[in-house]
Amino acid sequence: MHDQQDRRTGRRALRPSVVSYRVLMIILRRSLFALTAFVMAIAAGILFGTVITANGMTWLHVIQIALLVVCCLWLAWGFMTAIGGMIPTPRPVIETQPDARRGMSRTAILVPVYNEDAVAVFARVAAMIEGLRAIAWLDRFDVHVLSDSTRAECVEEERRATFLLAADIEAGHHLYYRNRTKNIGRKAGNIADFVTNSGGAYEYMLVLDADSLMRPETMVEMVLRMDRDDELALLQTQPLIIGRRTLFGRALQFSAALYSPIFSRGIAYLQGKEGPFWGHNAIIRTRAFAACCGLPDLPGKAPFGGHILSHDYVEAALLARGGYKVRVDTDLRGSYEEAPTNVIEYAKRDRRWCQGNLQHSRLLRAPGLKLWSRISLINGIMAYAASPIWLLFLIVSLLDPILAPEPNYFPGDTLFPVFPQPETGKALLLLLAIFLLLLLPKTLIAFSTAFGRHSARFGGAAALLAGATVELVLTSILAPIMMMFQSKAVAEILIGADSGWPATDREDGALPLGAAFSSSWWMVIAGAALLAATSFYAPNLVPWTLPIAVPLVVSPFLISLSGDPALGDALRRWGIFLTPFELQPEPVIRSAEAWRRRLVEKIDATVQAAAEPVPAAVPVRPAGVSIN
């Protein structure tokens, strides 16, 4: 009656009936999810169409309805993802027996860097090496810093930090560094270069980013889970944001800590073994990756041709096509990253991601991909296409009362439209439904956490709810600005502009007003034009345009203010946006901070003592450290 045990792996082999039942449940779950989202979107379209066509239909009405259905489908999809994350599901059994490491395979920890702050990168590397040594697992891990840096000063700093760290931490046999002189394929090519030249020595590779930091116990547990399932090719964690000081950065940090675990759980609930890959803080079976994930160059020129920028989504789809499991385990804690500290840096990173995701439109018909992998690619495209679709909907909605024939639904000086009965009730119902799709998931998560047993991790119920309220207000104010940035990115890509691969600035320095204005002056003009046109052609609509136009007109001030570390520090003193990692930082976080200070002191001392920069190669090096 029990499942048979596989003698080769020691794992339980499920009977065909059990497998069929699980597959059926996944199909039913996905079908119910998709059907519910589509029904919500169609219902919204029907309600909206009934209201605006009460006295006849025009071509503008058709466009409005179509755009609203697409927008509501995107909202409903996110809503259902959050609901899926709130459904209790069994968690994987965590096994960390002391003798489990006897058969544990070797793992390479990959840290790709590209013109980054070398001190910050190597401080995090030191903290992870030190942590693995402290729990007696370092003998199973090697760290490979894979540099694609092109600036001479960055390469020099990386080499100096490698030597200092290898000598100081005495872990030279577990620390390797190399710099590629030709950055073929960007990050994907960087990883592929490692797999081709060194991957055969490792069963797994734990792929990080330059700003990644992971708890050593989490690394070990990820390896053990891979060891226990031969079909598991990629195991993704949920990285949470740490170390931010600006208002914008702290809002991202708080939001990630509070909401991301729930949404990630919803993704895991929905995608199952065709899960996501976000490009970092994930462990990958090296041979499976080598066999399945060779990425072609797309025909034609950038932005739609050339190297695949958002390679992670594609690699997850290719592994699933190869018959492997790709999974996100949201119970794996201790996975961290940093994030852009201001809107400009966020938009710059978003521009690259937008181009990579829109490239996926050329891969949707790739042979052999699983259905849900194709849906995940579409979902990634919609993450950026949604903004210009919303913008088009708003523009058409503003044009409608100007160009549409009588009757005018804004008679006299009334602020609210007056529809024929019973259309007014339907309009209010539609408005309520959209607000619920937007606000209900976050509201439920915030209140359930505030009045649950984990509220103290966020400073208590009052602090959590205050933070959630401020985050909602800030997100709403910045929403038109982010919509414009993403719409501009999509427009640039559609006309053939390539974003390249700019380095990310993760420092918490203040953002001058001049820099903010140089990046958003066109929004000021757009917001002012919107107000002027509405005042002239449809003055009754001016109050409805203010939540969009005003943030655009003052966008330089909002961008500069939200990127101010002093304001973020003040909110922290007031108990706003507190996170568990600030109130009770893990040892690995404290260790990384200490190592950063230590490396700064050592590098300063080395530079002062040296008559010239550290050469690219020296005859004496710390034992075991590899630099090429």
XYZ file of C-alpha atoms in Angstrom:
628
model
C 0.000 0.000 0.000
C 2.929 2.316 0.520
C 4.923 3.984 -2.208
C 7.903 1.893 -3.248
C 11.406 3.069 -2.424
C 13.945 3.708 -5.142
C 17.013 1.658 -4.248
C 19.361 3.874 -6.288
C 18.462 7.202 -4.689
C 16.775 6.143 -1.475
C 13.770 8.294 -2.391
C 10.219 7.131 -2.428
C 9.006 6.402 -5.950
C 5.412 7.528 -6.356
C 2.900 5.170 -7.914
C 1.430 6.206 -11.283
C -1.940 6.789 -9.645
C -0.397 9.252 -7.179
C 1.436 11.060 -9.975
C -1.729 11.248 -12.068
C -3.679 12.634 -9.119
C -1.074 15.352 -8.534
C -0.968 16.294 -12.202
C -4.765 16.469 -12.265
C -4.819 18.728 -9.217
C -2.261 21.084 -10.782
C -4.307 21.254 -13.998
C -7.493 21.974 -12.051
C -5.755 24.592 -9.917
C -4.335 26.409 -12.932
C -7.595 26.187 -14.856
C -9.574 27.621 -11.947
C -7.000 30.391 -11.503
C -7.001 31.408 -15.176
C -10.771 31.088 -15.554
C -11.416 33.266 -12.509
C -9.035 35.963 -13.750
C -10.638 35.950 -17.222
C -14.168 36.072 -15.778
C -13.218 39.062 -13.630
C -11.760 40.884 -16.643
C -14.724 40.125 -18.917
C -17.190 41.132 -16.195
C -15.364 44.442 -15.790
C -15.480 44.983 -19.544
C -19.213 44.240 -19.684
C -19.960 46.596 -16.789
C -17.830 49.344 -18.311
C -19.328 48.847 -21.770
C -22.862 48.979 -20.394
C -22.138 52.287 -18.686
C -20.330 54.175 -21.458
C -22.553 52.944 -24.301
C -25.863 53.687 -22.600
C -26.623 56.233 -25.324
C -24.773 54.698 -28.235
C -21.387 53.236 -29.121
C -18.476 54.943 -30.858
C -15.078 53.688 -32.003
C -13.556 55.288 -28.892
C -15.826 53.145 -26.727
C -14.612 49.967 -28.421
C -10.986 50.940 -27.791
C -11.760 51.866 -24.176
C -13.471 48.560 -23.459
C -10.680 46.506 -25.053
C -7.972 48.348 -23.142
C -9.859 48.057 -19.849
C -10.337 44.303 -20.283
C -6.585 43.826 -20.794
C -5.760 46.037 -17.800
C -8.271 44.271 -15.561
C -6.990 40.858 -16.652
C -3.515 41.929 -15.491
C -4.935 43.192 -12.181
C -7.000 40.037 -11.703
C -3.964 37.860 -12.404
C -1.996 39.591 -9.650
C -5.000 39.434 -7.338
C -5.358 35.687 -7.824
C -1.612 35.200 -7.300
C -1.896 36.897 -3.911
C -4.954 34.826 -3.002
C -3.044 31.660 -3.945
C -0.225 32.738 -1.657
C -2.621 33.089 1.264
C -3.857 29.496 0.916
C -2.093 27.297 3.502
C 0.094 24.664 1.835
C 2.345 21.961 3.293
C 5.944 23.047 3.608
C 8.861 20.859 2.558
C 10.443 18.815 5.320
C 13.803 20.335 6.259
C 16.507 17.771 6.909
C 19.864 18.891 8.254
C 21.248 15.774 9.893
C 24.893 16.143 10.971
C 26.023 13.273 8.771
C 24.065 14.333 5.684
C 27.105 16.104 4.227
C 29.034 12.861 3.790
C 27.455 12.318 0.399
C 26.844 15.981 -0.411
C 28.086 17.123 -3.786
C 30.435 20.041 -4.341
C 28.844 23.401 -5.074
C 30.240 26.495 -6.768
C 28.973 29.829 -5.450
C 29.010 32.169 -8.457
C 29.232 35.936 -7.925
C 29.068 37.776 -11.289
C 30.241 41.394 -11.100
C 30.194 44.215 -13.625
C 31.872 47.485 -12.625
C 30.596 47.159 -9.052
C 31.870 48.381 -5.692
C 34.461 45.641 -5.105
C 34.683 46.287 -1.359
C 30.945 45.722 -0.906
C 31.007 42.597 -3.096
C 33.967 40.978 -1.341
C 32.625 41.917 2.100
C 29.549 39.826 1.336
C 31.756 37.031 -0.047
C 33.828 37.078 3.149
C 30.712 36.895 5.330
C 29.412 33.846 3.439
C 32.793 32.065 3.513
C 33.168 32.804 7.196
C 29.638 31.562 7.874
C 30.165 28.297 5.995
C 33.387 27.705 7.885
C 31.662 28.375 11.204
C 29.148 25.564 10.562
C 31.868 23.253 9.174
C 30.573 23.082 5.587
C 33.148 25.179 3.751
C 34.913 22.082 2.415
C 31.914 21.483 0.111
C 31.763 24.994 -1.369
C 33.975 27.164 -3.564
C 33.340 30.830 -4.353
C 33.977 32.056 -7.901
C 33.927 35.812 -8.444
C 33.221 36.109 -12.173
C 34.200 39.598 -13.251
C 32.953 41.178 -16.456
C 34.194 44.594 -15.349
C 35.499 46.846 -18.106
C 36.812 49.775 -16.085
C 40.485 49.447 -15.209
C 39.994 50.913 -11.732
C 37.228 48.395 -10.971
C 39.359 45.442 -12.095
C 42.295 46.686 -10.020
C 40.072 47.062 -6.957
C 38.662 43.549 -7.451
C 42.144 42.022 -7.670
C 43.332 43.896 -4.604
C 40.274 42.818 -2.628
C 40.788 39.200 -3.715
C 44.364 39.127 -2.431
C 43.512 40.860 0.829
C 40.534 38.628 1.515
C 42.294 35.384 0.613
C 45.168 36.245 2.933
C 43.007 37.562 5.754
C 40.369 34.846 5.861
C 42.792 32.031 4.967
C 40.342 30.501 2.518
C 42.423 30.704 -0.625
C 41.571 27.154 -1.690
C 37.894 28.129 -1.765
C 38.132 31.553 -3.447
C 38.641 32.051 -7.191
C 38.618 35.170 -9.320
C 38.799 35.822 -13.043
C 38.130 38.776 -15.290
C 36.842 38.333 -18.850
C 38.352 40.746 -21.301
C 35.565 40.098 -23.807
C 32.075 40.335 -22.284
C 30.390 38.045 -24.797
C 26.770 37.391 -23.869
C 26.841 39.684 -20.821
C 25.747 37.949 -17.609
C 24.395 34.858 -19.381
C 27.690 34.584 -21.255
C 29.581 35.061 -17.989
C 27.801 32.091 -16.421
C 28.134 30.041 -19.620
C 31.886 30.714 -19.620
C 32.142 29.264 -16.110
C 30.049 26.223 -17.013
C 32.183 25.554 -20.086
C 35.551 25.947 -18.363
C 34.951 24.893 -14.751
C 31.419 23.522 -14.421
C 32.457 19.880 -14.653
C 34.026 20.069 -11.192
C 30.731 20.883 -9.493
C 27.401 19.139 -9.233
C 25.629 22.412 -8.467
C 26.162 26.123 -8.918
C 24.592 28.612 -6.545
C 24.104 31.683 -8.735
C 24.153 35.010 -6.911
C 24.271 38.651 -7.994
C 26.920 41.187 -7.050
C 24.588 42.464 -4.309
C 23.469 39.047 -3.043
C 23.974 37.720 0.468
C 22.810 34.357 1.792
C 22.668 32.683 5.150
C 25.109 29.720 5.133
C 22.516 27.364 6.613
C 20.211 28.233 3.712
C 22.925 27.350 1.202
C 23.419 23.985 2.854
C 19.697 23.260 2.933
C 19.382 24.107 -0.764
C 22.114 21.619 -1.613
C 20.475 18.935 0.521
C 17.142 19.464 -1.221
C 18.838 19.129 -4.593
C 20.573 15.953 -3.419
C 17.246 14.458 -2.381
C 15.553 15.009 -5.755
C 17.412 14.002 -8.906
C 14.739 15.644 -11.082
C 15.107 19.048 -9.428
C 17.302 21.214 -11.672
C 16.707 24.675 -10.246
C 15.673 25.756 -6.773
C 14.836 29.453 -6.401
C 14.643 31.349 -3.115
C 12.760 34.581 -2.437
C 15.438 37.297 -2.101
C 14.480 40.089 0.279
C 15.940 43.597 0.207
C 18.336 44.844 2.884
C 20.599 47.783 3.600
C 18.526 50.652 2.142
C 18.381 54.140 3.654
C 16.505 56.394 1.208
C 12.742 56.817 1.369
C 12.333 54.992 -1.946
C 14.748 52.215 -1.001
C 13.205 51.686 2.425
C 9.718 51.536 0.897
C 10.939 48.806 -1.484
C 12.623 47.026 1.409
C 9.519 47.111 3.596
C 7.218 46.070 0.762
C 9.459 43.133 -0.142
C 9.613 41.937 3.458
C 5.862 42.173 3.995
C 4.303 41.282 0.644
C 6.841 39.387 -1.485
C 6.727 36.108 0.487
C 2.964 35.889 -0.058
C 3.109 36.661 -3.773
C 6.024 34.230 -4.202
C 4.029 31.554 -2.420
C 1.208 32.219 -4.868
C 3.617 31.800 -7.776
C 4.864 28.526 -6.296
C 1.281 27.362 -5.717
C 0.412 28.095 -9.327
C 3.526 27.172 -11.299
C 4.530 24.043 -9.398
C 7.501 22.334 -11.023
C 7.595 24.909 -13.848
C 8.521 27.626 -11.418
C 10.339 30.929 -11.867
C 13.992 31.820 -12.104
C 14.828 35.421 -11.199
C 18.462 35.153 -12.235
C 20.063 35.044 -8.799
C 19.911 33.509 -5.330
C 19.074 30.136 -6.842
C 20.873 26.803 -7.025
C 21.142 24.975 -10.355
C 22.145 21.436 -11.320
C 25.198 22.140 -13.476
C 24.931 19.254 -15.945
C 21.239 19.861 -16.520
C 21.957 23.529 -17.160
C 24.772 22.659 -19.588
C 22.537 20.198 -21.443
C 19.431 22.386 -21.693
C 20.318 26.058 -21.433
C 22.524 26.968 -24.343
C 21.060 30.301 -25.440
C 21.090 31.287 -29.110
C 21.534 34.811 -30.390
C 18.232 36.027 -31.754
C 18.327 36.998 -35.435
C 18.456 40.671 -36.245
C 19.710 43.664 -34.333
C 18.925 44.800 -30.810
C 16.591 45.506 -29.116
C 14.663 42.436 -30.321
C 17.662 40.624 -31.761
C 21.096 39.702 -30.479
C 21.872 38.375 -27.002
C 18.913 37.408 -24.818
C 18.921 39.912 -21.943
C 16.338 38.348 -19.603
C 17.980 34.953 -19.863
C 16.659 33.679 -16.519
C 13.035 33.266 -17.648
C 14.218 31.450 -20.757
C 16.580 29.148 -18.845
C 13.757 28.141 -16.497
C 11.574 27.328 -19.518
C 14.359 25.313 -21.162
C 14.987 23.267 -18.017
C 11.269 22.504 -17.775
C 11.284 21.546 -21.463
C 14.115 19.142 -20.672
C 11.915 17.317 -18.175
C 13.438 18.820 -15.022
C 11.718 20.479 -12.104
C 12.101 24.218 -11.571
C 10.812 25.198 -8.151
C 10.646 28.129 -5.761
C 10.656 27.193 -2.061
C 9.348 30.160 -0.112
C 10.212 28.585 3.244
C 13.930 29.065 2.515
C 14.781 32.148 4.548
C 18.014 34.106 4.730
C 18.243 35.076 1.045
C 18.992 38.765 0.532
C 19.830 41.356 -2.089
C 20.050 45.110 -2.404
C 17.967 47.331 -4.673
C 18.209 50.692 -6.438
C 17.923 53.504 -3.931
C 16.121 56.041 -6.109
C 13.599 56.186 -8.927
C 16.219 57.028 -11.576
C 18.379 53.977 -10.857
C 15.251 51.823 -10.592
C 14.047 53.064 -13.989
C 17.482 52.478 -15.513
C 17.455 48.867 -14.360
C 13.816 48.536 -15.400
C 14.704 49.708 -18.909
C 17.088 46.780 -19.370
C 14.603 44.306 -17.906
C 11.852 45.730 -20.111
C 13.917 45.145 -23.245
C 14.769 41.615 -22.141
C 11.155 40.752 -21.386
C 9.849 42.168 -24.665
C 12.446 40.041 -26.464
C 10.535 37.028 -25.176
C 7.781 37.783 -27.688
C 10.061 36.120 -30.233
C 10.396 32.987 -28.101
C 6.734 32.284 -27.363
C 6.513 29.834 -30.261
C 9.771 28.036 -29.475
C 9.224 24.283 -29.921
C 8.706 22.041 -26.913
C 8.089 24.668 -24.244
C 5.557 23.782 -21.560
C 2.297 25.705 -21.662
C 2.892 27.330 -18.301
C 6.401 28.336 -19.324
C 4.864 30.218 -22.257
C 2.342 31.817 -19.895
C 5.225 32.895 -17.629
C 6.923 34.558 -20.604
C 3.674 36.369 -21.446
C 3.361 37.409 -17.811
C 6.847 38.913 -17.954
C 5.961 40.834 -21.121
C 2.790 42.165 -19.500
C 4.781 43.404 -16.498
C 5.961 46.206 -18.796
C 3.273 46.335 -21.491
C 0.649 47.048 -18.799
C 1.937 50.600 -18.244
C 1.510 51.869 -21.835
C -1.848 50.065 -22.012
C -3.017 51.927 -18.895
C -1.668 55.164 -20.367
C -3.564 54.605 -23.617
C -6.729 53.851 -21.648
C -6.388 57.103 -19.718
C -5.766 59.111 -22.895
C -8.771 57.582 -24.693
C -10.951 58.091 -21.604
C -10.042 61.771 -21.557
C -10.697 62.104 -25.277
C -14.084 60.416 -25.021
C -16.045 63.278 -23.368
C -14.335 65.733 -25.730
C -14.976 63.910 -29.009
C -18.021 61.805 -28.172
C -21.475 63.071 -29.197
C -24.097 64.084 -26.704
C -25.108 63.359 -24.041
C -22.372 64.755 -21.826
C -22.074 62.731 -18.595
C -20.490 65.716 -16.809
C -23.266 68.334 -16.853
C -22.931 71.625 -15.019
C -20.300 71.895 -12.307
C -20.650 68.392 -10.892
C -17.461 66.526 -10.016
C -18.891 63.048 -10.573
C -20.387 61.796 -13.832
C -24.147 61.402 -14.031
C -25.235 58.278 -15.932
C -28.747 57.156 -16.800
C -30.223 54.750 -14.276
C -29.284 51.984 -13.600
C -25.863 52.655 -15.171
C -24.755 54.777 -12.201
C -24.927 51.760 -9.920
C -22.946 49.671 -12.414
C -20.298 52.382 -12.675
C -19.900 52.465 -8.907
C -19.716 48.666 -8.801
C -16.963 48.679 -11.445
C -15.021 51.344 -9.574
C -15.304 49.358 -6.337
C -14.162 46.158 -8.079
C -11.046 47.839 -9.502
C -10.158 49.273 -6.103
C -10.564 45.819 -4.548
C -8.275 44.235 -7.147
C -5.685 46.923 -6.457
C -5.874 47.226 -2.683
C -7.437 44.121 -1.159
C -4.409 41.761 -1.375
C -2.034 44.209 0.316
C -4.686 45.155 2.877
C -5.341 41.533 3.820
C -1.626 40.768 4.088
C -0.932 43.865 6.197
C -3.796 43.289 8.658
C -3.238 39.537 8.948
C 0.442 40.148 9.738
C -0.267 43.078 12.083
C -2.655 41.035 14.185
C -0.707 37.794 13.882
C 2.218 36.401 15.813
C 4.854 37.977 13.540
C 3.924 41.643 13.994
C 6.791 42.211 16.449
C 9.245 41.490 13.645
C 8.034 44.725 11.990
C 8.068 46.800 15.178
C 4.544 45.906 16.299
C 1.048 46.184 14.827
C 0.909 49.986 14.886
C 4.284 50.399 13.190
C 3.440 47.792 10.565
C 0.099 49.360 9.662
C 1.652 52.833 9.609
C 4.376 51.562 7.279
C 1.823 49.861 5.035
C -0.211 53.077 4.840
C 2.804 55.258 3.997
C 3.954 52.705 1.413
C 0.525 52.730 -0.216
C 0.449 56.543 -0.354
C 3.999 56.745 -1.713
C 3.312 54.041 -4.302
C 0.156 55.843 -5.426
C 1.963 59.181 -5.781
C 4.856 57.657 -7.725
C 2.597 55.431 -9.873
C 2.147 58.002 -12.706
C 5.921 58.575 -12.778
C 6.679 54.847 -12.964
C 3.967 54.447 -15.620
C 5.623 57.128 -17.735
C 9.104 55.639 -17.335
C 7.879 52.182 -18.354
C 5.790 53.557 -21.226
C 8.822 55.461 -22.479
C 10.923 52.288 -22.243
C 8.394 50.293 -24.282
C 8.155 53.073 -26.883
C 11.951 53.255 -27.216
C 12.177 49.498 -27.716
C 9.410 49.496 -30.320
C 11.265 52.123 -32.367
C 14.508 50.146 -32.121
C 16.522 51.801 -29.321
C 18.915 49.480 -27.470
C 19.404 49.939 -23.721
C 22.826 48.280 -23.548
C 23.921 46.937 -20.155
C 24.578 49.884 -17.814
C 26.200 49.221 -14.441
C 23.935 49.601 -11.410
C 24.651 52.250 -8.780
C 23.486 50.837 -5.435
C 24.949 53.501 -3.169
C 22.655 55.437 -0.824
C 23.842 58.898 -1.826
C 21.411 61.801 -2.128
C 19.907 62.489 -5.553
C 20.330 66.170 -6.556
C 17.311 67.994 -7.938
C 19.205 68.776 -11.139
C 19.841 65.080 -11.827
C 16.185 64.304 -11.139
C 15.061 67.087 -13.484
C 17.360 65.983 -16.319
C 15.696 62.546 -16.234
C 12.087 63.720 -15.866
C 11.733 67.125 -17.576
C 9.604 65.536 -20.276
C 7.161 64.338 -17.593
C 6.796 67.925 -16.375
C 5.836 68.967 -19.892
C 3.431 66.014 -20.269
C 1.723 66.767 -16.944
C 1.387 70.463 -17.719
C 0.009 69.703 -21.193
C -2.515 67.302 -19.690
C -3.763 69.934 -17.248
C -3.909 72.628 -19.917
C -5.767 70.484 -22.449
C -8.247 69.219 -19.872
C -8.897 72.739 -18.524
C -9.594 74.023 -22.038
C -11.619 71.169 -23.526
C -13.228 69.447 -20.524
C -12.854 71.570 -17.359
C -15.144 69.279 -15.370
C -12.564 66.516 -15.750
C -9.721 68.511 -14.189
C -10.220 67.075 -10.657
C -10.015 63.560 -12.126
C -6.727 64.296 -13.858
C -5.035 65.870 -10.824
C -3.843 62.536 -9.269
C -2.002 61.861 -12.549
C -0.981 65.336 -13.706
C 0.259 66.792 -10.408
C 2.856 64.037 -9.681
C 4.120 64.461 -13.253
C 4.430 68.251 -12.962
C 6.373 67.982 -9.694
C 8.155 64.737 -10.637
C 11.709 66.141 -10.237
C 10.941 67.142 -6.641
C 9.286 63.781 -5.863
C 12.156 61.813 -7.404
C 14.779 63.832 -5.541
C 12.872 63.747 -2.247
C 12.230 59.986 -2.386
C 15.957 59.450 -3.011
C 17.022 61.345 0.127
C 18.759 59.167 2.789
C 18.073 61.755 5.511
C 14.323 61.397 5.022
C 14.633 57.613 5.100
C 16.656 57.816 8.319
C 13.982 60.042 9.865
C 11.255 57.534 9.008
C 13.318 54.790 10.609
C 13.590 56.822 13.820
C 9.821 57.241 13.748
C 9.338 53.485 13.393
C 8.148 53.590 9.749
C 9.239 50.873 7.298
C 10.919 48.726 9.956
C 11.836 45.211 8.810
C 12.957 42.076 10.652
C 16.467 42.387 9.176
C 16.909 45.810 10.792
C 15.439 45.000 14.170
C 17.207 41.645 14.471
C 19.871 41.399 11.756
C 21.184 37.934 11.075
C 24.813 37.084 11.826
C 25.654 37.006 8.113
C 24.314 40.571 7.674
C 26.313 41.856 10.643
C 29.370 39.982 9.383
C 29.106 41.568 5.911
C 28.920 45.035 7.456
C 31.944 44.326 9.648
C 33.944 42.941 6.720
C 33.156 46.007 4.644
C 34.636 48.283 7.282
C 37.595 45.943 7.660
C 38.346 45.794 3.931
C 38.090 49.576 3.587
C 40.695 49.987 6.314
C 43.004 47.386 4.786
C 42.720 48.772 1.259
C 43.363 52.301 2.489
C 46.437 51.076 4.344
C 47.638 49.139 1.297
C 47.183 52.091 -1.033
C 49.051 54.412 1.314
C 51.910 51.943 1.700
C 52.227 51.072 -1.969
C 54.224 53.220 -4.321
C 52.173 52.047 -7.288
C 48.911 50.152 -7.969
C 48.731 46.408 -7.386
C 49.895 44.698 -10.623
C 47.671 42.349 -12.590
C 49.881 39.409 -11.609
C 52.493 38.986 -8.877
C 54.919 36.103 -8.283
C 53.718 35.521 -4.722
C 50.080 35.005 -3.973
C 48.057 33.558 -1.083
C 48.101 29.801 -1.225
C 45.374 28.326 -3.351
C 43.759 31.541 -4.568
C 43.187 31.573 -8.299
C 43.229 34.812 -10.260
C 43.146 34.962 -14.030
